PDB file of N, CA and C in Angstrom:
ATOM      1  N   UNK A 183      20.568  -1.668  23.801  1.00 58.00           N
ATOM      2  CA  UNK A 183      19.533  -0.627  23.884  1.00 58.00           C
ATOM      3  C   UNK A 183      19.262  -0.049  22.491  1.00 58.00           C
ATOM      4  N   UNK A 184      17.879   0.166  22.359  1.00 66.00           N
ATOM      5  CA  UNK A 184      17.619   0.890  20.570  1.00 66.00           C
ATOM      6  C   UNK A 184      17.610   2.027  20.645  1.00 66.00           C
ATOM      7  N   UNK A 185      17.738   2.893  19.366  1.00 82.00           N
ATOM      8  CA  UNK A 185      17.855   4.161  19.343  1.00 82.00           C
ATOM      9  C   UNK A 185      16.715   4.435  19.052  1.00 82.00           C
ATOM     10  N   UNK A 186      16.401   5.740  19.378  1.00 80.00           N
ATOM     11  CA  UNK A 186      14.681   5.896  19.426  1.00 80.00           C
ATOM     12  C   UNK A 186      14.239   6.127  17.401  1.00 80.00           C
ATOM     13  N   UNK A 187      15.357   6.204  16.876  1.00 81.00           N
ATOM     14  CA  UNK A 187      15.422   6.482  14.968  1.00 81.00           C
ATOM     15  C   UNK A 187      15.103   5.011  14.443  1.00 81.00           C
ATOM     16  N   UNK A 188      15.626   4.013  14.769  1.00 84.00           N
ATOM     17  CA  UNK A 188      15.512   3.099  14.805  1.00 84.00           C
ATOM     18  C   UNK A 188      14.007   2.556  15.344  1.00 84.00           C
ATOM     19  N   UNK A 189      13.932   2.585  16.297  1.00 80.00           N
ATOM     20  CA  UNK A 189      12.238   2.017  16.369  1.00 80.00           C
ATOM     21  C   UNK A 189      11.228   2.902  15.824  1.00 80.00           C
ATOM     22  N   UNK A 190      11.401   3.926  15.280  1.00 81.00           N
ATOM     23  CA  UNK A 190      10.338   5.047  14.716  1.00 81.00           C
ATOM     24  C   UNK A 190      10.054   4.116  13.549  1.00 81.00           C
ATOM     25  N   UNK A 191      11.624   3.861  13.012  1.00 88.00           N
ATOM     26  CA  UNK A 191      12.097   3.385  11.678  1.00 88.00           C
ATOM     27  C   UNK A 191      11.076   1.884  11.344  1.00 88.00           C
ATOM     28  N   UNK A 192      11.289   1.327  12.393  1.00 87.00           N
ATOM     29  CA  UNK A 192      10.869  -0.376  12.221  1.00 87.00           C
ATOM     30  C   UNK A 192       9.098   0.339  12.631  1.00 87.00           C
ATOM     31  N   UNK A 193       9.178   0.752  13.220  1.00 90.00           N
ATOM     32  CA  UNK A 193       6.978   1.142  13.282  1.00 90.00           C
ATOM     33  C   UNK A 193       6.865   1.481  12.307  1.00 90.00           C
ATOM     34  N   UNK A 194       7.140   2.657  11.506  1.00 91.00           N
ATOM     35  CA  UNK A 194       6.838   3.649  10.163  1.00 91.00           C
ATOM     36  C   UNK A 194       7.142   2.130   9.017  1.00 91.00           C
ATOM     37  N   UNK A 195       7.977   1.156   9.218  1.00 90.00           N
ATOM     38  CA  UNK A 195       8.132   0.051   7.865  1.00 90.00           C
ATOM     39  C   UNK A 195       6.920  -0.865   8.243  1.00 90.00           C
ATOM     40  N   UNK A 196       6.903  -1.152   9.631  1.00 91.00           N
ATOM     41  CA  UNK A 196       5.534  -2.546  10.152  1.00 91.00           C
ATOM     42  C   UNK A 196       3.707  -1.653   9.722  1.00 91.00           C
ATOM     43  N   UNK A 197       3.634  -0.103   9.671  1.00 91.00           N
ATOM     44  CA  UNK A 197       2.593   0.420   8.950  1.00 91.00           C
ATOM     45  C   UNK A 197       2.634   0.734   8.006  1.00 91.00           C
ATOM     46  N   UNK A 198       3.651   1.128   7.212  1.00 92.00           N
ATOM     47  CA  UNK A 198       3.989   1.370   5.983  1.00 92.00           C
ATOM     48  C   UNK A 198       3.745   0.062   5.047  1.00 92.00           C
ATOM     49  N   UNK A 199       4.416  -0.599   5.413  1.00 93.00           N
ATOM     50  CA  UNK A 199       4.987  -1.630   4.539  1.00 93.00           C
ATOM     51  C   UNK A 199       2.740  -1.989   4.281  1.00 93.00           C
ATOM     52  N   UNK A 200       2.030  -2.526   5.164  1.00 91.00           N
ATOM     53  CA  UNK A 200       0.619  -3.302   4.753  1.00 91.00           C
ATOM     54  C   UNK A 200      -0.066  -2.041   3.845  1.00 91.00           C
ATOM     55  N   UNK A 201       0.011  -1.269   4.129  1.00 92.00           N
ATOM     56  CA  UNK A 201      -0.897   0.338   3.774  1.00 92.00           C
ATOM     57  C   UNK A 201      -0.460   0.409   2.322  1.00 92.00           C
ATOM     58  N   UNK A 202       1.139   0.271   1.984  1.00 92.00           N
ATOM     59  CA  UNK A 202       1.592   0.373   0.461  1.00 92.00           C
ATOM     60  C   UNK A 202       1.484  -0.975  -0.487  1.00 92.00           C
ATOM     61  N   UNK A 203       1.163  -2.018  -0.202  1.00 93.00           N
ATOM     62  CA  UNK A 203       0.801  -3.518  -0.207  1.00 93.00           C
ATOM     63  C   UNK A 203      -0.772  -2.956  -0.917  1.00 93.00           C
ATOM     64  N   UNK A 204      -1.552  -2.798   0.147  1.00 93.00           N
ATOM     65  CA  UNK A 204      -2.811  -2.418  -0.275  1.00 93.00           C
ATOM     66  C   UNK A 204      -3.515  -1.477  -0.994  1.00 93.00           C
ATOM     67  N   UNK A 205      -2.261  -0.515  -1.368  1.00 92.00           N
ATOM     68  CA  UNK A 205      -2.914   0.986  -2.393  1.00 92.00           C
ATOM     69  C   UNK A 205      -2.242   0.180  -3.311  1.00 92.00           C
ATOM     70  N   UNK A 206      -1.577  -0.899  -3.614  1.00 92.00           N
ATOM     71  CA  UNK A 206      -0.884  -1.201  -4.779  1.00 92.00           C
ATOM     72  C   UNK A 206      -1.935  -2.466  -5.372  1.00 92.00           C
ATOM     73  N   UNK A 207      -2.322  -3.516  -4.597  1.00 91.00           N
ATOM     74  CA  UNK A 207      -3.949  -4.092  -5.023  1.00 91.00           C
ATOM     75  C   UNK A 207      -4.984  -3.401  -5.231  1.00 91.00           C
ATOM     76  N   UNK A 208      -5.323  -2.118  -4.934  1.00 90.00           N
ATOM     77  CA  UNK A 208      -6.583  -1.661  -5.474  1.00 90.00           C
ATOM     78  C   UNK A 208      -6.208  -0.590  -6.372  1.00 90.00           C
ATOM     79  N   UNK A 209      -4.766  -0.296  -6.959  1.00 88.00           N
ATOM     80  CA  UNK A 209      -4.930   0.207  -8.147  1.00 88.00           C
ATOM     81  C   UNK A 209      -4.512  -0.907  -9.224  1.00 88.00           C
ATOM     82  N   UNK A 210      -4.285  -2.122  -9.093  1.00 87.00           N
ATOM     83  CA  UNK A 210      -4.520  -3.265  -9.757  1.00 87.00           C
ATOM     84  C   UNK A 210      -5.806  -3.410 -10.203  1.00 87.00           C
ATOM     85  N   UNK A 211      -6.608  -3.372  -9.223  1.00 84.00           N
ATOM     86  CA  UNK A 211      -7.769  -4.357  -9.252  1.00 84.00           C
ATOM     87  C   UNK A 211      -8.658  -3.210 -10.219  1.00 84.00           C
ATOM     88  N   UNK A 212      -8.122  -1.851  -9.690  1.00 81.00           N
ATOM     89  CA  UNK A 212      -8.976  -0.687 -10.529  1.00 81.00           C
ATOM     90  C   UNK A 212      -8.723  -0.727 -11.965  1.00 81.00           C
ATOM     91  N   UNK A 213      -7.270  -0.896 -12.265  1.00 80.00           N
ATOM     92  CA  UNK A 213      -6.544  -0.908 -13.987  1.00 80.00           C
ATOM     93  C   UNK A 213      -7.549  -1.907 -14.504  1.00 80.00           C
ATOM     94  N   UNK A 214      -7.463  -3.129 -13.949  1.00 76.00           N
ATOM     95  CA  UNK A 214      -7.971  -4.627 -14.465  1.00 76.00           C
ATOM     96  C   UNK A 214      -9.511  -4.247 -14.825  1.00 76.00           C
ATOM     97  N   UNK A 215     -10.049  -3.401 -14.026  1.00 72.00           N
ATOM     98  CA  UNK A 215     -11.925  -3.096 -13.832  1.00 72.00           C
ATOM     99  C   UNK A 215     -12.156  -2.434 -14.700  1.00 72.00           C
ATOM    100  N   UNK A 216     -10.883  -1.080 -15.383  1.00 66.00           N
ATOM    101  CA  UNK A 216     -11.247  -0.013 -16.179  1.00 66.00           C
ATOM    102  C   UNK A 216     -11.205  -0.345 -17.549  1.00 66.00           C
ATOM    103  N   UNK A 217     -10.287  -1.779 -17.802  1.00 63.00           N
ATOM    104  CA  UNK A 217      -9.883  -2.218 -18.935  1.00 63.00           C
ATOM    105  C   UNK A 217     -10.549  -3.358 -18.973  1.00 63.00           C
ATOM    106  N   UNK A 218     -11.450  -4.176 -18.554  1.00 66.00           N
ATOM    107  CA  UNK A 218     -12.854  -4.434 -18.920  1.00 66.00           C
ATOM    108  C   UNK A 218     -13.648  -3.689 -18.841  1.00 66.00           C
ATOM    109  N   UNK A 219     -14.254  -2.676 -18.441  1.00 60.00           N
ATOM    110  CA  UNK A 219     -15.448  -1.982 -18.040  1.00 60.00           C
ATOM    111  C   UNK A 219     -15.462  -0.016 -18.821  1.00 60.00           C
ATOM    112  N   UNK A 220     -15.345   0.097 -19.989  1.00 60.00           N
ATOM    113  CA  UNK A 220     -14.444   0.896 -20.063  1.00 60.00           C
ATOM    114  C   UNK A 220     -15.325   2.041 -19.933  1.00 60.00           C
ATOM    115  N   UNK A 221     -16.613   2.071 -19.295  1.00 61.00           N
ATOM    116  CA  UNK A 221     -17.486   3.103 -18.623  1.00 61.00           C
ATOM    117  C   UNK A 221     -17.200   3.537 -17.291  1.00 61.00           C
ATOM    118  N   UNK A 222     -16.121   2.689 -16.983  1.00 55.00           N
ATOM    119  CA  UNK A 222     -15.541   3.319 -15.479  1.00 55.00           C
ATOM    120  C   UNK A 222     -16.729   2.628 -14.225  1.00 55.00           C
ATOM    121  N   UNK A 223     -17.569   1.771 -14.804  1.00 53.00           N
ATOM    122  CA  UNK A 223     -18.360   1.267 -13.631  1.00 53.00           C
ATOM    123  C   UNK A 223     -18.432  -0.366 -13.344  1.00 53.00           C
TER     124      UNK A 223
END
């Protein structure tokens, strides 16, 4: 049987985990854009 800390735990890592994946590519993709583009557009 799971403890209810435990499955909070594994939901909060299975949404966590894609959400921090993806703020971490678009401040890539932003660094890479600002340092060609250096008007910010």
């Amino acid at each position: 049987m799971f403890n209810l800390i435990d499955l909070i735990d594994l939901r909060l890592l299975l949404v966590l985990s894609p959400v921090t994946t993806a703020i971490a590519w678009t401040m890539l993709i932003h660094q890479q854009f600002n340092l060609k583009n250096p008007w910010g557009f």
